[in-house]
Coordinates of C-alpha atoms in Angstrom, one line a residue:
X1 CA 63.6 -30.4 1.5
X2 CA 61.3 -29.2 4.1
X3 CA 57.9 -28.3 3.6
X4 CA 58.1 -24.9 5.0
X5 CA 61.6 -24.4 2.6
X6 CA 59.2 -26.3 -0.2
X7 CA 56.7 -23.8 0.3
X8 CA 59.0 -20.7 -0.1
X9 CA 60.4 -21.7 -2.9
X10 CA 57.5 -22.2 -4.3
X11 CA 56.3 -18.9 -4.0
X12 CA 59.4 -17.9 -5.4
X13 CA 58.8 -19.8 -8.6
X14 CA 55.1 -18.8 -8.8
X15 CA 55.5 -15.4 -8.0
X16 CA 52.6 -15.2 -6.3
X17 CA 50.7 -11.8 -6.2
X18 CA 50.6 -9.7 -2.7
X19 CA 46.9 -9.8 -2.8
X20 CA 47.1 -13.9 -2.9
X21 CA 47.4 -16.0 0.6
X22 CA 48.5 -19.8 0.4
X23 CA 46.3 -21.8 1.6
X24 CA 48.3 -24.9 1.8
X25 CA 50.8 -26.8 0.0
X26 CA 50.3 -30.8 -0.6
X27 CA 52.6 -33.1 -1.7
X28 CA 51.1 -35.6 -4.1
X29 CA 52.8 -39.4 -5.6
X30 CA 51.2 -40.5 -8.8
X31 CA 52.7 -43.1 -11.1
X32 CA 56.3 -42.7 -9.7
X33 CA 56.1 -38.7 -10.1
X34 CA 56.2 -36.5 -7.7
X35 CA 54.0 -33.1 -8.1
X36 CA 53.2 -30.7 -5.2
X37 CA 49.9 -28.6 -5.3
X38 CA 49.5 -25.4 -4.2
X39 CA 46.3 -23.7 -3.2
X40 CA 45.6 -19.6 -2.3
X41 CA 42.9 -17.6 -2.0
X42 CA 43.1 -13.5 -3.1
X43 CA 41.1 -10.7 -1.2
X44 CA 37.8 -11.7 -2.5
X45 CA 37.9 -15.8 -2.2
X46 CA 38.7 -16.2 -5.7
X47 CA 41.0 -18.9 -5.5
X48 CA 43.4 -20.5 -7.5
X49 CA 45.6 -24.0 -7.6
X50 CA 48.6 -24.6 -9.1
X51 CA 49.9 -28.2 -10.0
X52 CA 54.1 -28.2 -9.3
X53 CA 56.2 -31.1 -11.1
X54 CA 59.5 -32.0 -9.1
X55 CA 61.8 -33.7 -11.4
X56 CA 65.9 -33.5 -11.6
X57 CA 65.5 -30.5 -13.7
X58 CA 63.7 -28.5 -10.3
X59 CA 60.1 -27.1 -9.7
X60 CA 58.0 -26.7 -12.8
X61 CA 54.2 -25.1 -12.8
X62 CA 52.6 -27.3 -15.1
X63 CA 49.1 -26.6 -14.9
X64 CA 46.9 -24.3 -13.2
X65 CA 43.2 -24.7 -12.1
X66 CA 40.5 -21.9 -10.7
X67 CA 38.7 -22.9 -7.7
X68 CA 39.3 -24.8 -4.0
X69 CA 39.9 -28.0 -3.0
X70 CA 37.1 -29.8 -1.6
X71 CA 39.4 -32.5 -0.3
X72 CA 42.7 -33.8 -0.5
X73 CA 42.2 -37.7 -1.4
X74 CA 43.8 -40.7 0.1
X75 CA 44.4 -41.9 -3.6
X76 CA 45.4 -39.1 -5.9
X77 CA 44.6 -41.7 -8.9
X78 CA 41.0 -40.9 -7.4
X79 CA 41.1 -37.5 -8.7
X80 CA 40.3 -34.0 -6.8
X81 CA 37.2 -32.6 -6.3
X82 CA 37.3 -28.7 -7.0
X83 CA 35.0 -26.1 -6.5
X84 CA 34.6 -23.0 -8.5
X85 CA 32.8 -19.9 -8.5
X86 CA 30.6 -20.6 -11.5
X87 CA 28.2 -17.6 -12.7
X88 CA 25.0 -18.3 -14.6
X89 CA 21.2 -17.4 -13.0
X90 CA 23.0 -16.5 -9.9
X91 CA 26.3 -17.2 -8.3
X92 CA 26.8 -20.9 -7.3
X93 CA 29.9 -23.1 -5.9
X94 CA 30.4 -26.0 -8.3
X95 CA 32.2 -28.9 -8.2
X96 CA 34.2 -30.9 -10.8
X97 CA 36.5 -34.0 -9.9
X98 CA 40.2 -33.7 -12.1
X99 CA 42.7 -36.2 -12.8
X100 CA 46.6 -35.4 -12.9
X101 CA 46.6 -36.8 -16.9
X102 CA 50.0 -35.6 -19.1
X103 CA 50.9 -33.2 -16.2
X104 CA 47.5 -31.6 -16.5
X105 CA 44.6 -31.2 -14.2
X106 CA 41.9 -32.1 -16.6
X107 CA 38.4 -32.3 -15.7
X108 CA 36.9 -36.1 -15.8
X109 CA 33.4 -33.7 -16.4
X110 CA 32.2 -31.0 -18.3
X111 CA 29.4 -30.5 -15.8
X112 CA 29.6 -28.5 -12.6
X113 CA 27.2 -29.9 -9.5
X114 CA 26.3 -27.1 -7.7
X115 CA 26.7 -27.1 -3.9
X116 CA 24.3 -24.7 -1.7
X117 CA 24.8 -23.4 1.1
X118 CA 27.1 -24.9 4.1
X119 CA 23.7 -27.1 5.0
X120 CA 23.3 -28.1 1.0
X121 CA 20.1 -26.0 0.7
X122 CA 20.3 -24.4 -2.7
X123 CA 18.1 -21.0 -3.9
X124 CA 14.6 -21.2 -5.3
X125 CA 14.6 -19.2 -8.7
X126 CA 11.2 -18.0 -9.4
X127 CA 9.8 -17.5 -13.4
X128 CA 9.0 -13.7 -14.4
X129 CA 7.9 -14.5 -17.5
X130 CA 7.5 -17.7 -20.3
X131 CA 10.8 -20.1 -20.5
X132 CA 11.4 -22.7 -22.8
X133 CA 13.1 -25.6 -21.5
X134 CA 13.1 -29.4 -21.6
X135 CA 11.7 -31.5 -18.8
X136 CA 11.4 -35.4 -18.4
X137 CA 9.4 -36.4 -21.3
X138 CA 9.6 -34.0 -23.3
X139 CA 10.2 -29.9 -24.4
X140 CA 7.9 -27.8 -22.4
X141 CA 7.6 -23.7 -21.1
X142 CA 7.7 -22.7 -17.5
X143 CA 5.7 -20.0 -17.0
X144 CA 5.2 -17.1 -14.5
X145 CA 5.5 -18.1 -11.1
X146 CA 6.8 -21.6 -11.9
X147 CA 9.9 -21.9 -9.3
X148 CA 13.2 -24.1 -10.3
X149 CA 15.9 -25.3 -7.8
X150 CA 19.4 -24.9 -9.5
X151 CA 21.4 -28.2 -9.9
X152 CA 24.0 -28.1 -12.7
X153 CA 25.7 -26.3 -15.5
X154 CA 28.0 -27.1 -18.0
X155 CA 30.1 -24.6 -19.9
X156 CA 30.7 -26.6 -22.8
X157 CA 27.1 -26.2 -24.5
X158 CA 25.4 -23.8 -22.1
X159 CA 23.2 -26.3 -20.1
X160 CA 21.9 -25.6 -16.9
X161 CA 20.1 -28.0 -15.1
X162 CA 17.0 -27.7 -12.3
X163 CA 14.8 -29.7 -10.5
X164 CA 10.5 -28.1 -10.1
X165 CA 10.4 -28.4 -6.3
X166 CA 8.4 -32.1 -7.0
X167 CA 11.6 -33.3 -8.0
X168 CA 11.1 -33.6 -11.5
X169 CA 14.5 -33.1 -13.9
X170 CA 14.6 -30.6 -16.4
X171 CA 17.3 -28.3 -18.1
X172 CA 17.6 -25.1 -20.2
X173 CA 20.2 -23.5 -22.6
X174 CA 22.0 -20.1 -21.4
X175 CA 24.0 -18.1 -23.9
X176 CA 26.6 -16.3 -21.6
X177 CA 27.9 -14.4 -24.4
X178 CA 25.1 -12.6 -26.0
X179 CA 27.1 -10.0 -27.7
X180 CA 29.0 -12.7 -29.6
X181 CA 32.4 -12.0 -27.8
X182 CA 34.4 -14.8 -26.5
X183 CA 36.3 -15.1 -23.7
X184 CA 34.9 -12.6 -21.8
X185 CA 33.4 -12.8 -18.5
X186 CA 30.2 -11.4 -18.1
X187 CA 27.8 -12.0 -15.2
X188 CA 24.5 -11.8 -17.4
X189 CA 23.1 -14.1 -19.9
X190 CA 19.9 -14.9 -22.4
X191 CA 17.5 -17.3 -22.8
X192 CA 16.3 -17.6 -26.2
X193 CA 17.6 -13.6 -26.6
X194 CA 15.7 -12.5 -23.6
X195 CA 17.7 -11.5 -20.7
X196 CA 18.2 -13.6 -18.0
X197 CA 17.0 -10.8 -15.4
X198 CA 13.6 -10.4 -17.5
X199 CA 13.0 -14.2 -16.8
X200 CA 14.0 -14.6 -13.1
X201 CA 13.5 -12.7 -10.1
X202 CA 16.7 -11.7 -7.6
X203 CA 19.2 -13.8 -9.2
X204 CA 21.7 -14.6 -5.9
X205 CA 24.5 -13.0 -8.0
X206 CA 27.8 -11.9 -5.9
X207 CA 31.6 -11.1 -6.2

């Protein structure tokens, strides 16, 4: 099968939305099985890949992942590095590598390293008012017109991670769901019940 007949076939099977645009379409040898990933992009550069299994019984989504690929890697065993739109204190691009396990793309970290701009330079946040938050050696409180350059975040407890422009590590805890609902997406958060807006000035937020 071609990869332009692959490709339309494809979209067949994924019924892909009008608003969505493919990307590209990679085929990928792991262990003897053959998968074929499938990347697009909608209106807005939300994007979206989908992991294809090829087997006697025909095309099968399997498993289906947010983001873009960073890279396609010479050894798929290696894993893919994705990026997402990840929002929390601003809008970031953040990366997670994933490894093809059981016919799932499952993340080898719960953490997202967040990228910056096309150069790497990532936003300077600057403190409105008192922050608790942990630094190396110990728990500690930014205060007003303390700065913090974003590194990290990861969804799974609510940790976001900085660096004070001299370097020095440091983290705080962001509940993203302050109203106690889950599984919805909001774009603002709280810091020990405050929200985040009161804390920070201009968080970069966009989309």
């Amino acid at each position: 099968m071609t990869m332009r007949l692959l490709q339309l076939q494809l979209c067949m099977e994924l019924k892909l939305d009008e608003s969505l645009y493919v990307n590209g379409v990679y085929e990928v040898s792991l262990d003897g099985q053959e998968y074929v990933m499938t990347e697009t992009t909608t209106f807005d550069d939300y994007g979206m890949i989908y992991l294809v299994k090829l087997d006697e019984s025909g095309v099968t989504l399997v498993s289906t992942q947010d983001g873009h690929l960073r890279n396609m890697p010479t050894d798929p065993a290696e894993g893919f590095d994705i990026e997402s739109r990840i929002y929390v204190l601003g809008t970031y691009g953040g990366t997670r590598n994933y490894l093809i396990q059981n016919d799932k793309l499952t993340a080898t970290d719960s953490m997202y390293q967040f990228l910056g701009d096309p150069s790497g330079e990532l936003p300077e946040l600057t403190v409105k008012e008192s922050v608790n938050c942990r630094l190396e050696g110990g728990n500690t409180t930014l205060k007003a017109g303390d700065v913090i350059i974003p590194q990290a975040y990861s969804p799974d407890d609510g940790t976001f991670y900085f660096e004070l422009p001299d370097g020095t590590a440091g983290n705080l805890l962001v509940d993203l769901s302050p109203d106690g609902s889950e599984g919805q997406m909001t774009y603002s958060g709280t810091i020990d019940g405050v929200d985040e807006n009161e804390l920070f000035e201009n968080l970069p937020y966009a989309g």
